[in-house]
Short mmCIF file of C-alpha atoms in Angstrom, two decimals:
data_model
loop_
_atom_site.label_atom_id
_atom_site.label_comp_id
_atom_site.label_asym_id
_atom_site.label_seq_id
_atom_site.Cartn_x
_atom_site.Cartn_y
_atom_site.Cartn_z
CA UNK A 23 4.78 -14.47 -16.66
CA UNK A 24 7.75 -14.60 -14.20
CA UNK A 25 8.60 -11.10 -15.71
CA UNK A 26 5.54 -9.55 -14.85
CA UNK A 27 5.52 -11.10 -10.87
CA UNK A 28 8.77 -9.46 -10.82
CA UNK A 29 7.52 -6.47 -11.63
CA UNK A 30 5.04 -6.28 -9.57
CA UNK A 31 6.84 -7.49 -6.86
CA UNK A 32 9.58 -4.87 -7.06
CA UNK A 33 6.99 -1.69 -7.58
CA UNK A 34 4.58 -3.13 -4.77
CA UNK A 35 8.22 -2.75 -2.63
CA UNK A 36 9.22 0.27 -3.56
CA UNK A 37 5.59 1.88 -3.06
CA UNK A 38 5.76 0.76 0.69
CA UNK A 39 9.41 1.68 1.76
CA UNK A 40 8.25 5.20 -0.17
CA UNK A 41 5.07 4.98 2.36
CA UNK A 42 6.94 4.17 4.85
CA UNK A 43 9.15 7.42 4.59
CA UNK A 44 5.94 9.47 3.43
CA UNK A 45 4.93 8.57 7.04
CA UNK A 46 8.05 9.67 9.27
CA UNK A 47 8.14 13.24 6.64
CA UNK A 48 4.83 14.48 7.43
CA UNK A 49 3.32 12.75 10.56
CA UNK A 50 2.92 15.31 13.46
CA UNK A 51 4.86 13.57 16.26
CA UNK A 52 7.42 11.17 16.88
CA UNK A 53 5.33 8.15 18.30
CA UNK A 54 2.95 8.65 14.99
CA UNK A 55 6.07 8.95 12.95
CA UNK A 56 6.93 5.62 14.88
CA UNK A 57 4.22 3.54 12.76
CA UNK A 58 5.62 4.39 9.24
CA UNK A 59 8.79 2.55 9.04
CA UNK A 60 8.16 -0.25 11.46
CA UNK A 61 5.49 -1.55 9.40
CA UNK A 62 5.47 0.25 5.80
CA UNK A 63 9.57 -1.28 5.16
CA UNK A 64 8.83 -4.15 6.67
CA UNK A 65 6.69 -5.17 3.54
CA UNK A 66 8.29 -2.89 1.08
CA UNK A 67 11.80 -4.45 1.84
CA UNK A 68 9.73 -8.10 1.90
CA UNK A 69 8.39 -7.96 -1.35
CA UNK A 70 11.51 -6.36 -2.85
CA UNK A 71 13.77 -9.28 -1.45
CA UNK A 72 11.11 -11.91 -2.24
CA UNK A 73 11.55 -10.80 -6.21
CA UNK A 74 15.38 -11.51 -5.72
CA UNK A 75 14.69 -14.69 -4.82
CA UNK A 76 12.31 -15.09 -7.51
CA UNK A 77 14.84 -14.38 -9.93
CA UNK A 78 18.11 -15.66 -8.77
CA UNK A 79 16.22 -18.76 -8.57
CA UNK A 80 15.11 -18.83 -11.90
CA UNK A 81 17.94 -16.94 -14.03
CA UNK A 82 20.57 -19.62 -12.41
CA UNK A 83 20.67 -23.04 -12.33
CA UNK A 84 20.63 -23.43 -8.03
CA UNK A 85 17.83 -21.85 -5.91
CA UNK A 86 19.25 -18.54 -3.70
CA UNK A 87 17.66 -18.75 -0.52
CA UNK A 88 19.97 -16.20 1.46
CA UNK A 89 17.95 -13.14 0.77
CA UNK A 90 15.49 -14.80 3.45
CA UNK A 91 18.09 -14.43 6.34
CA UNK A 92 17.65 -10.35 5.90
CA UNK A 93 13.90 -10.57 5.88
CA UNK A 94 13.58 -12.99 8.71
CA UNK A 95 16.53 -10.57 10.53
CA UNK A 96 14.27 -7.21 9.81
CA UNK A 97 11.09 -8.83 10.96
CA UNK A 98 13.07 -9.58 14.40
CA UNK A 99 14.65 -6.34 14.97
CA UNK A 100 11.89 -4.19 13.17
CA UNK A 101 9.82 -4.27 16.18
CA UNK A 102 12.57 -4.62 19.04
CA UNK A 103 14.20 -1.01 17.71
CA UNK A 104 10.61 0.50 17.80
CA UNK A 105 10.19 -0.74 21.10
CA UNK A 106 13.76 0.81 22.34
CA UNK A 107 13.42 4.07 20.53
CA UNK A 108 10.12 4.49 22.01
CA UNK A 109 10.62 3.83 25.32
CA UNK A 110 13.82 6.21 25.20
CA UNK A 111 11.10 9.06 23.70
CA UNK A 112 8.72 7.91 26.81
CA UNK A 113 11.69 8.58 28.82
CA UNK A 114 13.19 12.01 28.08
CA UNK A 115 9.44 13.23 27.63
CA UNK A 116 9.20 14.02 24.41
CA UNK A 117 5.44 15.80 23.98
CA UNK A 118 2.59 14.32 21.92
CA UNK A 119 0.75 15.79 19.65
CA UNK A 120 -2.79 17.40 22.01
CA UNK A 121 -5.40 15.18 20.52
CA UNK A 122 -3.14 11.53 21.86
CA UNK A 123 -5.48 10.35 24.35
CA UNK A 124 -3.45 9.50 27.62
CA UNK A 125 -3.44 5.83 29.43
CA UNK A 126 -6.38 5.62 31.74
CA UNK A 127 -3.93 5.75 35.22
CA UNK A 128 -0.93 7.28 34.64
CA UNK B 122 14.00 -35.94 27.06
CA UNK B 123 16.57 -38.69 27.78
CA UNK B 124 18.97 -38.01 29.64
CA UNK B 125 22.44 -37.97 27.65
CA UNK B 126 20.33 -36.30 24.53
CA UNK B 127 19.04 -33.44 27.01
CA UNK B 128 23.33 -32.89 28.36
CA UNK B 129 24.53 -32.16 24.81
CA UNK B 130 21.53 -30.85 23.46
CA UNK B 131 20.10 -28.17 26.07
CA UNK B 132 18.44 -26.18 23.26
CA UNK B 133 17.71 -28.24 20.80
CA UNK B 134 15.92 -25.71 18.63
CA UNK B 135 18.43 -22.95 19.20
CA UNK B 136 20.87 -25.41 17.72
CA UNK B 137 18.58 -26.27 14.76
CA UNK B 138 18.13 -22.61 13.82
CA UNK B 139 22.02 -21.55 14.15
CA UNK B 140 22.34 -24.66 11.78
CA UNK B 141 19.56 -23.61 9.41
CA UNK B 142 21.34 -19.81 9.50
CA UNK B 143 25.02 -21.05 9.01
CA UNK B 144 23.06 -23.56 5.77
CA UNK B 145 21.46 -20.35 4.61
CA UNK B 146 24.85 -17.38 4.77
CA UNK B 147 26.44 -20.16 2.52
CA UNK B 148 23.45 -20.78 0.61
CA UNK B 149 24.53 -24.34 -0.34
CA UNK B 150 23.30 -27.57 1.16
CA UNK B 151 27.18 -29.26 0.52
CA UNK B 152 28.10 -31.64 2.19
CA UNK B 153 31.23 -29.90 3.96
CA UNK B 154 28.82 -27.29 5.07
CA UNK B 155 26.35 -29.45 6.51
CA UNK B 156 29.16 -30.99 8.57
CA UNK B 157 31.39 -27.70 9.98
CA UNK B 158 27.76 -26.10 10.40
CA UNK B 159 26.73 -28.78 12.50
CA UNK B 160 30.05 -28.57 14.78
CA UNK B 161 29.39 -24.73 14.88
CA UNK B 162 25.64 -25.15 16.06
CA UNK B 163 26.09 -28.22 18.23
CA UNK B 164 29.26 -26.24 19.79
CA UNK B 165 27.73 -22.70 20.21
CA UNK B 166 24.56 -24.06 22.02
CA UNK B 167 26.66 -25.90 24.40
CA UNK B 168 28.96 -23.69 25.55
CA UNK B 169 26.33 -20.80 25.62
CA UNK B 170 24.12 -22.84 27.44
CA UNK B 171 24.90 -21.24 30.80
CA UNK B 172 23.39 -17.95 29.27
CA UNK B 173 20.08 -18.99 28.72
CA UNK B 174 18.64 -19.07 32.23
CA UNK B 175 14.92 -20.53 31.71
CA UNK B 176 14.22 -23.07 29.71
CA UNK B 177 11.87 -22.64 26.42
CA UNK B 178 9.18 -24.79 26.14
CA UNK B 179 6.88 -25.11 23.27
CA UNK B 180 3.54 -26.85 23.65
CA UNK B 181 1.06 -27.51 20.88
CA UNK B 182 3.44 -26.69 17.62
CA UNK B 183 -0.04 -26.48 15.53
CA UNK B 184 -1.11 -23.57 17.15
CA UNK B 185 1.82 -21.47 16.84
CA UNK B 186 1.71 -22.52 13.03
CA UNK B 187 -1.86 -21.19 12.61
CA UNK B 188 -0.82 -18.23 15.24
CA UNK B 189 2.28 -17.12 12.39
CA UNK B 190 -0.17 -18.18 9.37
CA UNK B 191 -2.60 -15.70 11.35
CA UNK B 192 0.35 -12.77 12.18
CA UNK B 193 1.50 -12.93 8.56
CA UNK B 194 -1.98 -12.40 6.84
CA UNK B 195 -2.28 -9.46 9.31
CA UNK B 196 1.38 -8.07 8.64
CA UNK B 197 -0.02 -7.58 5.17
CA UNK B 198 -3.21 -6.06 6.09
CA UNK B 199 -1.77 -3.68 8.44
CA UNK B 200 0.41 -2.45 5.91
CA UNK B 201 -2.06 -1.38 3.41
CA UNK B 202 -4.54 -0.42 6.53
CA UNK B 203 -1.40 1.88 7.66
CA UNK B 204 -0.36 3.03 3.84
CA UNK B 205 -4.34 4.07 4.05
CA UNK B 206 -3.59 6.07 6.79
CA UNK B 207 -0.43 7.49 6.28
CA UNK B 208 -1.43 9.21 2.59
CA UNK B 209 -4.74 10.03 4.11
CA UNK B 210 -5.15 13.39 6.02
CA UNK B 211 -3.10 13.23 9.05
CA UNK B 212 -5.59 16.18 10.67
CA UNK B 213 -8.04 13.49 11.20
CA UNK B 214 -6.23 10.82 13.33
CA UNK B 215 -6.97 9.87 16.24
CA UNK B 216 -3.65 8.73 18.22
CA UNK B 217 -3.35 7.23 22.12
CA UNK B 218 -1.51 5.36 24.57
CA UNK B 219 -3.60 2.27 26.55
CA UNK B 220 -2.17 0.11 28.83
CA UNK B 221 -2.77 -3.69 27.97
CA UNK B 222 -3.32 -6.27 30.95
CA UNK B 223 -1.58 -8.96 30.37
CA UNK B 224 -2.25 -12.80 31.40
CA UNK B 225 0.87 -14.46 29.90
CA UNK B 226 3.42 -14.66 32.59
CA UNK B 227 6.66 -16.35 30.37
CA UNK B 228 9.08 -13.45 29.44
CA UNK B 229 9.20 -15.31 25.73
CA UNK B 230 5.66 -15.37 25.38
CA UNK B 231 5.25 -11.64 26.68
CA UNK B 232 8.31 -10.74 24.28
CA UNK B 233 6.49 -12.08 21.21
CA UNK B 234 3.11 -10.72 21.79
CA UNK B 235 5.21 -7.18 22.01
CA UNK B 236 6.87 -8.08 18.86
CA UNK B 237 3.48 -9.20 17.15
CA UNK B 238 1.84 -6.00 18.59
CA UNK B 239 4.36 -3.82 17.06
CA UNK B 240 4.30 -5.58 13.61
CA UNK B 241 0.15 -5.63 13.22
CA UNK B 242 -2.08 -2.95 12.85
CA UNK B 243 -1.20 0.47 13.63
CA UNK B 244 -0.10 -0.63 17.24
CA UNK B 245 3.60 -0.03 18.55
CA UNK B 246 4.09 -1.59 21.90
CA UNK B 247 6.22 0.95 24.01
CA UNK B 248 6.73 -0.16 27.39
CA UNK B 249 6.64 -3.01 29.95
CA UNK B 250 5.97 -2.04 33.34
CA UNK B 251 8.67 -3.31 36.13
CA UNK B 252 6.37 -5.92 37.56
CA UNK B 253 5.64 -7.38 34.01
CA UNK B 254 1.76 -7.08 34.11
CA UNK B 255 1.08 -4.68 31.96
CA UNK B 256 2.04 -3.51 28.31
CA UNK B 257 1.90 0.26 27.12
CA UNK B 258 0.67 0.78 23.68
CA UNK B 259 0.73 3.37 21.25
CA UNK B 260 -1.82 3.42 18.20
CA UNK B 261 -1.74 5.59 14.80
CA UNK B 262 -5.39 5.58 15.05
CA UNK B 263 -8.00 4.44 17.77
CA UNK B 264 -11.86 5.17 17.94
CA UNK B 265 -12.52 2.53 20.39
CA UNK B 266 -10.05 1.59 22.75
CA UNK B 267 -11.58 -1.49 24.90
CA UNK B 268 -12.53 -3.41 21.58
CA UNK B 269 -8.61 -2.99 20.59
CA UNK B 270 -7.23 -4.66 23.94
CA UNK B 271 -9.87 -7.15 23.08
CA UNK B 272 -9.21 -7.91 19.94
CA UNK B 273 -5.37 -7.95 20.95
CA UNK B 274 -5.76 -10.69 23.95
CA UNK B 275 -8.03 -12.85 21.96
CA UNK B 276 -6.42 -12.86 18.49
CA UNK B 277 -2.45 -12.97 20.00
CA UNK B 278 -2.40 -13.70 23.63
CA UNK B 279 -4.65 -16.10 23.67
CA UNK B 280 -3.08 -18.74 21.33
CA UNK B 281 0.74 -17.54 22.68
CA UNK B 282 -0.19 -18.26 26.43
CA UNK B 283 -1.29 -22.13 25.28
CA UNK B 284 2.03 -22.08 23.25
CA UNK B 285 4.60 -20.94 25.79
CA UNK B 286 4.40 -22.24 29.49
CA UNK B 287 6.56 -22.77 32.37
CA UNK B 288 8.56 -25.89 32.24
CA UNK C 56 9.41 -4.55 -18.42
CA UNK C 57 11.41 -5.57 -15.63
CA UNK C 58 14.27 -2.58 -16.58
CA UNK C 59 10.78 -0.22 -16.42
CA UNK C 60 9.83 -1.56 -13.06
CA UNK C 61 13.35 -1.14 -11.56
CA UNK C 62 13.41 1.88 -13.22
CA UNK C 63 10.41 3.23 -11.61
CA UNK C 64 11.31 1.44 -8.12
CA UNK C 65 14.82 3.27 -7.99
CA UNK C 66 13.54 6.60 -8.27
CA UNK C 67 10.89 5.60 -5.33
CA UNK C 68 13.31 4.17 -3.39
CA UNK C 69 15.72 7.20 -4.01
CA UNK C 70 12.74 9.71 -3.40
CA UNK C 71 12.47 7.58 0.04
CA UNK C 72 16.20 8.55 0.87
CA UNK C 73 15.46 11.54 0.34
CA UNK C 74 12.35 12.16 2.51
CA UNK C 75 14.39 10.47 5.49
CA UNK C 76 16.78 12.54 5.13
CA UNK C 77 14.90 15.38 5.69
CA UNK C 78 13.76 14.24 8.62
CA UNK C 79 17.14 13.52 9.75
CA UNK C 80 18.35 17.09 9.12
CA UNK C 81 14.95 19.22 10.78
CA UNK C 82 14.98 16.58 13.83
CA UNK C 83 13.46 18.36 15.85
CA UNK C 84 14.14 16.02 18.62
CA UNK C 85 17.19 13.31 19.03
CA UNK C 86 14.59 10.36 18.73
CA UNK C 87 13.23 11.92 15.45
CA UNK C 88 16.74 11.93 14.23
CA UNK C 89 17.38 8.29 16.04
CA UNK C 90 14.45 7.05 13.76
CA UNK C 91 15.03 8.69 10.85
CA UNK C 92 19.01 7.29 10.66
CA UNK C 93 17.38 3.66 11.06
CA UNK C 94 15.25 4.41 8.34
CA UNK C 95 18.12 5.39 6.69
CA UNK C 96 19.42 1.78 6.64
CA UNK C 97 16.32 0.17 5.79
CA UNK C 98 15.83 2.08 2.55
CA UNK C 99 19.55 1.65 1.95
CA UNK C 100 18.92 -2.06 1.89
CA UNK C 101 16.11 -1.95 -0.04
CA UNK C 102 18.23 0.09 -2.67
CA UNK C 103 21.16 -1.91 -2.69
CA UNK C 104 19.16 -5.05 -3.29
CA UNK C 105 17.21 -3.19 -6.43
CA UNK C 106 20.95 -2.56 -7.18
CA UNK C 107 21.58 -5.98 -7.25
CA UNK C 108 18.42 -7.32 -9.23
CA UNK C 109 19.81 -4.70 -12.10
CA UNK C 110 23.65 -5.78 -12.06
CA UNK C 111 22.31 -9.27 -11.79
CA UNK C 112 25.04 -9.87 -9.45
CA UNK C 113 24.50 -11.39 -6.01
CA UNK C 114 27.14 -10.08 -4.43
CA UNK C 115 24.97 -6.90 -3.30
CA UNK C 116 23.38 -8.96 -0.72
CA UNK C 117 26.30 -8.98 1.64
CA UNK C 118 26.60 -5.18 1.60
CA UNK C 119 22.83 -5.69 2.74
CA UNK C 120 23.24 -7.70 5.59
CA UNK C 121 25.94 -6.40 6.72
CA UNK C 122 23.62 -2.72 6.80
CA UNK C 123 20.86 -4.68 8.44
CA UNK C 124 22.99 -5.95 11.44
CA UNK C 125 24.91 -3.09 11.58
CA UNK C 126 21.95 -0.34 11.48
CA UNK C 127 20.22 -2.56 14.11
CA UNK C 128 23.12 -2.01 16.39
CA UNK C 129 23.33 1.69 15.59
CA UNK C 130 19.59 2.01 17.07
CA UNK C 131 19.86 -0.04 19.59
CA UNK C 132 22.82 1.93 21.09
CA UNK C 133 21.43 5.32 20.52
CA UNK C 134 18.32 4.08 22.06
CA UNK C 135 20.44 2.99 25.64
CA UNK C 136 22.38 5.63 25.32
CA UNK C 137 19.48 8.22 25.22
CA UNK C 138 17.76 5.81 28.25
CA UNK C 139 20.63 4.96 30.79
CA UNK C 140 23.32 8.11 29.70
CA UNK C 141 25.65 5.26 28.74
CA UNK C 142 25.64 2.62 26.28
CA UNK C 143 27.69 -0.13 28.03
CA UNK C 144 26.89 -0.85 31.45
#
């Protein structure tokens, strides 16, 4: 039973960090190409460090809690480096794709 | 607070949390850790307490429980929402920038709605204008803007503004 | 079943790495490449930590950590350096 969460666990990671890098390879600009990682690793690198927990709990005698510290670290900086990089892209002009609809006064 | 509690505790939950961190790196609960992480928290939060201009305040600990119970269930939707997306046709989305208004005034509470707008549904918060009022947002894929900022200030702001207030 | 499933999670993981690094060597612009680097790390991480599910060893995690604060820095300075034209100020 524990085998198969596993599993699952691991693949469901590995599907969204894949996503994730599917997104910044084909998406047509740089703020679109922003969405992939932020969100598609946070999850995939989640559920991947979740299943390590899973198991170092259960194949030794003492429960491993540490893997937590790098999830609870990549949910706070996940969205602070988007932020930066994205505000440096706002600020050397980088150009959108046409079809990005503009802020209504800018 | 009383008084002598509040002069070697000024941030009581910064302390907690360096403790909790220093408990975790170790993973062990041993008694020798327990104590030199203590020192370590208790002595890091007081001498950095000059840093840490405004004081934190956190009203109403329910709500921000049910506000990360609701940010968590919406991390995972966003992520299959945004897989959806991603391995979809690209040709067909519809990106754009909107500015949101914002009400919340604390610079905590305004940097963890950016942080929750970044983390939930195909929204990446960009940019913070000087005067602090309004938040520039980028989305993957938008057909109707006004119901987003909507859904954004009622869902996140809303509950964060009741959380974090001036002291 | 769990050597399949790390089986079949390396080579996503790996194919991952792969499409970053792409992106990291046709840019076209210095945020592109900013972006791609920090999703570099983040796949790194997620590969050492497969790495250390299949050793059963624990000791990958550091290695991981010490990627996640480290690649966090990286960004952040590239960011301020690409914002202000220095990083320190």
């Amino acid at each position: 039973m524990l085998e198969w969460i596993l599993s699952a666990l691991i693949v469901i990671g590995a599907f969204f960090t894949l996503v994730g890098s599917i997104g910044l390879y084909k998406l047509p600009d740089f703020f679109m190409r922003l969405h992939g990682p932020t969100k598609a690793t946070t999850l995939g690198v989640g559920a991947i460090l979740i299943a390590s927990v899973l198991y170092f709990s259960f194949t030794t005698s003492d429960i491993s809690l540490h893997e937590v510290l790098i999830t609870l670290f990549l949910f706070i900086t996940a969205p602070i480096s988007a932020h930066l990089m994205a505000k440096a892209a706002l600020h050397i002009r980088l150009k959108r794709v046409g079809r990005t609809r503009e802020p209504a006064d800018n | 607070m009383r008084e002598p509690v509040k002069k070697f505790f000024p941030h009581p939950v910064l302390t907690l949390v360096l403790w909790g961190v220093w408990l975790l790196l170790h993973d062990t609960v041993a008694p020798g850790h327990l104590v030199l992480g203590f020192i370590l928290a208790f002595s890091i939060s007081l001498l950095t307490s000059g840093f840490w201009e405004e004081k934190v305040c956190i009203r109403a600990p329910l709500i921000l429980l049910r506000f990360l119970g609701i940010v968590l269930w919406d991390i995972l939707v966003a992520n299959v929402t945004v897989a959806k997306l991603i391995l979809g046709r690209s040709g067909k989305l519809k990106p754009g920038f909107f500015y949101v208004e914002l009400d919340i005034q604390t610079p905590v509470g305004i940097s963890i709605l950016a942080n929750t707008i970044s983390l939930t549904p195909g929204t990446v918060s960009c940019d913070l204008t000087e005067d602090r009022t309004r938040l520039l947002v980028h989305a993957l894929h938008v057909e109707d803007i006004p119901a987003m900022v909507k859904q954004i200030k009622e869902r996140y702001e809303a509950p964060l503004k009741e959380v974090f207030t001036e002291c | 079943m769990l050597a399949t499933a790390l089986l079949i999670a390396f080579s996503l993981v790996i194919l991952a790495l792969l499409l970053s690094f792409i992106r990291l060597a046709i840019g076209p612009d210095v945020p592109d490449r900013i972006l791609a680097l920090d999703t570099l790390y983040i796949n790194a991480i997620a590969l050492l930590i497969l790495a250390g599910l299949h050793f059963g060893s624990s000791l990958y995690f550091e290695a991981a950590l010490l990627i996640a604060v480290m690649g966090f820095v990286g960004t952040v300075a590239f960011s301020k350096y690409l914002l202000r034209g220095d990083i320190m100020e």
